[in-house]
C-alpha positions as MATLAB code, in Angstrom:
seq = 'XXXXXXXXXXXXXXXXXXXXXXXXXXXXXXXXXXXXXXXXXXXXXXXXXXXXXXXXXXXXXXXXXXXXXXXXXXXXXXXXXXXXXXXXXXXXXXXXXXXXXXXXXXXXXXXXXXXXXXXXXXXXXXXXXXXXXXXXXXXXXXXXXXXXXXXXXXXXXXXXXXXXXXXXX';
ca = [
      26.577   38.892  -13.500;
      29.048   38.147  -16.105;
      32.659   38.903  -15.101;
      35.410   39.104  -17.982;
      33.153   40.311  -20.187;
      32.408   44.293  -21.500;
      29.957   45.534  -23.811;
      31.950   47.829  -25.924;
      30.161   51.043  -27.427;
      29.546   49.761  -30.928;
      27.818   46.946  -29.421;
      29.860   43.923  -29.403;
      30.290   41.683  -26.544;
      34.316   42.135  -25.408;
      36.079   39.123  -23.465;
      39.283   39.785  -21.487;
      41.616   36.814  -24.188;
      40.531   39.389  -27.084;
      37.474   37.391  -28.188;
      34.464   39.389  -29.500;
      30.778   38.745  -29.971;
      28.922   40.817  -33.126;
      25.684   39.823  -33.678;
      24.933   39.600  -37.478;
      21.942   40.075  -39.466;
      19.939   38.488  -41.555;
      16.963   37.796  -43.565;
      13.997   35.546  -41.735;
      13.684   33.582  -45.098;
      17.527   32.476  -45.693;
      17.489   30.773  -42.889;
      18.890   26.858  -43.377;
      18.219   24.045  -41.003;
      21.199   21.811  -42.005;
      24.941   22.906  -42.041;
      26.967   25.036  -39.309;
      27.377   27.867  -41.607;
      25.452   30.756  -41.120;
      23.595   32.897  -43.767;
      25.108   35.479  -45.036;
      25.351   38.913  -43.070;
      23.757   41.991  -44.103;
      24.792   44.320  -41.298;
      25.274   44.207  -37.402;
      22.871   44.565  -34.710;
      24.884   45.599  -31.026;
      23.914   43.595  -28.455;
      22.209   45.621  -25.405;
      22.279   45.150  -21.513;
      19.668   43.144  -20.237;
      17.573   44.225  -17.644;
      16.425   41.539  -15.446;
      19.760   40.109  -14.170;
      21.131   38.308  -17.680;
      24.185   40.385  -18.601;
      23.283   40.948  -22.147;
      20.522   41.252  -24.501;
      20.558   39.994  -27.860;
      17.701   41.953  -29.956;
      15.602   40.066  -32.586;
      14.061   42.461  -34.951;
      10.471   41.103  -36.987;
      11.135   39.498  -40.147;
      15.140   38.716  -39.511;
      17.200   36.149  -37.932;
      19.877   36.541  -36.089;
      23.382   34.780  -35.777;
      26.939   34.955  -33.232;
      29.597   35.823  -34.915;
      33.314   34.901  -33.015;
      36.024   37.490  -33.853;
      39.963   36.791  -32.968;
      41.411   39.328  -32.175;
      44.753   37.769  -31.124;
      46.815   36.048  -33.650;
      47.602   32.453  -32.120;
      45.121   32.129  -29.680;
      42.389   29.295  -29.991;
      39.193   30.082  -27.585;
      36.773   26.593  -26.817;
      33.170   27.911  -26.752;
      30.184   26.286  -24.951;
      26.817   27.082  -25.912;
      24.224   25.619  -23.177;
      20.406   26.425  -23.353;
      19.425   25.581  -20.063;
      15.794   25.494  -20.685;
      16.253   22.835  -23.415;
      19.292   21.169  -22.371;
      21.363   22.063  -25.631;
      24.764   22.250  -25.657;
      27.081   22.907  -28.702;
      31.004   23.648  -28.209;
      33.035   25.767  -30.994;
      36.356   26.090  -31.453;
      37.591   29.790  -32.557;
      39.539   29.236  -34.947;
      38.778   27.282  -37.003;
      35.021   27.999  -36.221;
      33.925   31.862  -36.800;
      30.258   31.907  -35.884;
      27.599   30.238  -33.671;
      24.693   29.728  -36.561;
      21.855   28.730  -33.334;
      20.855   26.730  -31.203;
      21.097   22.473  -31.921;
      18.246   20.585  -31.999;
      18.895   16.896  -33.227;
      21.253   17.425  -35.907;
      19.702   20.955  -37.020;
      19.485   24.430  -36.322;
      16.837   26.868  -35.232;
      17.465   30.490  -35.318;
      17.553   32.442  -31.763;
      14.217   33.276  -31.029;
      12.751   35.875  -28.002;
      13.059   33.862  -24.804;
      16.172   32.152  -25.151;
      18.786   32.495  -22.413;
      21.884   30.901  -23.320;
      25.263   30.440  -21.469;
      28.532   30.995  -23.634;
      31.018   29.503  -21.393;
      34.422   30.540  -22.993;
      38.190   29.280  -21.887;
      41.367   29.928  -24.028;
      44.838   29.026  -23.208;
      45.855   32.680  -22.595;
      43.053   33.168  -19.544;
      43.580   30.167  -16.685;
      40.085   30.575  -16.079;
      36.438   29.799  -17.717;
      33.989   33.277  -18.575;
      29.993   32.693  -18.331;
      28.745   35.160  -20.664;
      24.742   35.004  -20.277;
      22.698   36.514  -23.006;
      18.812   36.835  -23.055;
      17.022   37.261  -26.405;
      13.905   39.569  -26.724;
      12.444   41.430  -29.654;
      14.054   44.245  -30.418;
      12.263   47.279  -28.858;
      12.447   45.503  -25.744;
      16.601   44.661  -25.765;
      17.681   47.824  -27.493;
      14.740   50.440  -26.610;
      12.662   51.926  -28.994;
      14.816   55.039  -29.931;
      17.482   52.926  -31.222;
      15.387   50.532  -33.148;
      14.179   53.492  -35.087;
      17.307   54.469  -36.384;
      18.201   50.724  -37.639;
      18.032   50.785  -41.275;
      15.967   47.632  -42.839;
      18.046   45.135  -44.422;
      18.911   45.508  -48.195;
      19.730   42.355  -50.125;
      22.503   44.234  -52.565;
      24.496   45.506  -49.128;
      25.466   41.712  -47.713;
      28.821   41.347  -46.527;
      31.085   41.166  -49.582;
      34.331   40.477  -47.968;
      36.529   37.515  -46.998;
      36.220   35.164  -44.480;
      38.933   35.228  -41.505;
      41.314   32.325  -41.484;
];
């Protein structure tokens, strides 16, 4: 069980230093190998609670990838995050800021989009909480992280609605 940690009701993953986790959208064939930036966004997913004893469920619908994105909510604060895929002994640490998203998971010196099966450990320290968080999150396909009800009611993605704004500092 994740301690510290709070799924908030429009689906972002809350930490108790302010941090959140949105999960961000986007189309299967934008995807990039090389770089740390993500593809653009075109909409949010929430993130669900997991059922068999990970703490949160990150839904991957057909046809779209997926990426993390890190949102500071306190001015000042820098957060260290640890991405570890147990299964395939991956690790990758961001810092937040400068760093605003976690693109995937590293393999060699490129990335592969989250894919159904992948448990990964975000262990998260800041200088405003003494101690370390373990956020685990599980990904499935979609039906099986959000339920069916709610992926009906997710609108497909639409190429002129990406994300428009600015990016944080």
């Amino acid at each position: 069980m994740t301690v510290g940690a709070w799924l908030q009701r429009d689906g972002r993953i809350a930490l108790a230093d302010g941090l959140r986790l949105t999960l961000q959208r986007t189309f299967a064939e934008d995807w990039q190998s090389e770089g740390t930036r993500p593809p653009q966004s075109y909409g949010r997913l929430p993130f669900g609670r997991a059922r068999d004893g990970v703490a949160f469920a990150m839904p991957i619908l057909r046809g779209e990838n997926v990426w993390i994105g890190l949102e500071r909510a306190q001015q000042g604060t820098v957060t260290e995050i640890t991405l570890v895929l147990p299964a395939e002994g991956c690790i990758l640490t961001r810092t937040c800021p400068p760093d605003h998203a976690i693109k995937g998971v590293l393999v060699g010196q490129q990335y592969r989009a989250f894919s159904p099966g992948d448990v990964l450990n975000l262990l998260i320290g800041s200088g405003t909480c003494a101690r370390t968080t373990c956020v685990q999150i599980g990904a499935d396909v979609a039906d099986k992280a959000l339920g069916a009800s709610i992926c009906r009611v997710l609108f497909p993605l639409n190429r002129r609605a990406g994300y428009g704004g600015t990016r944080l500092p």
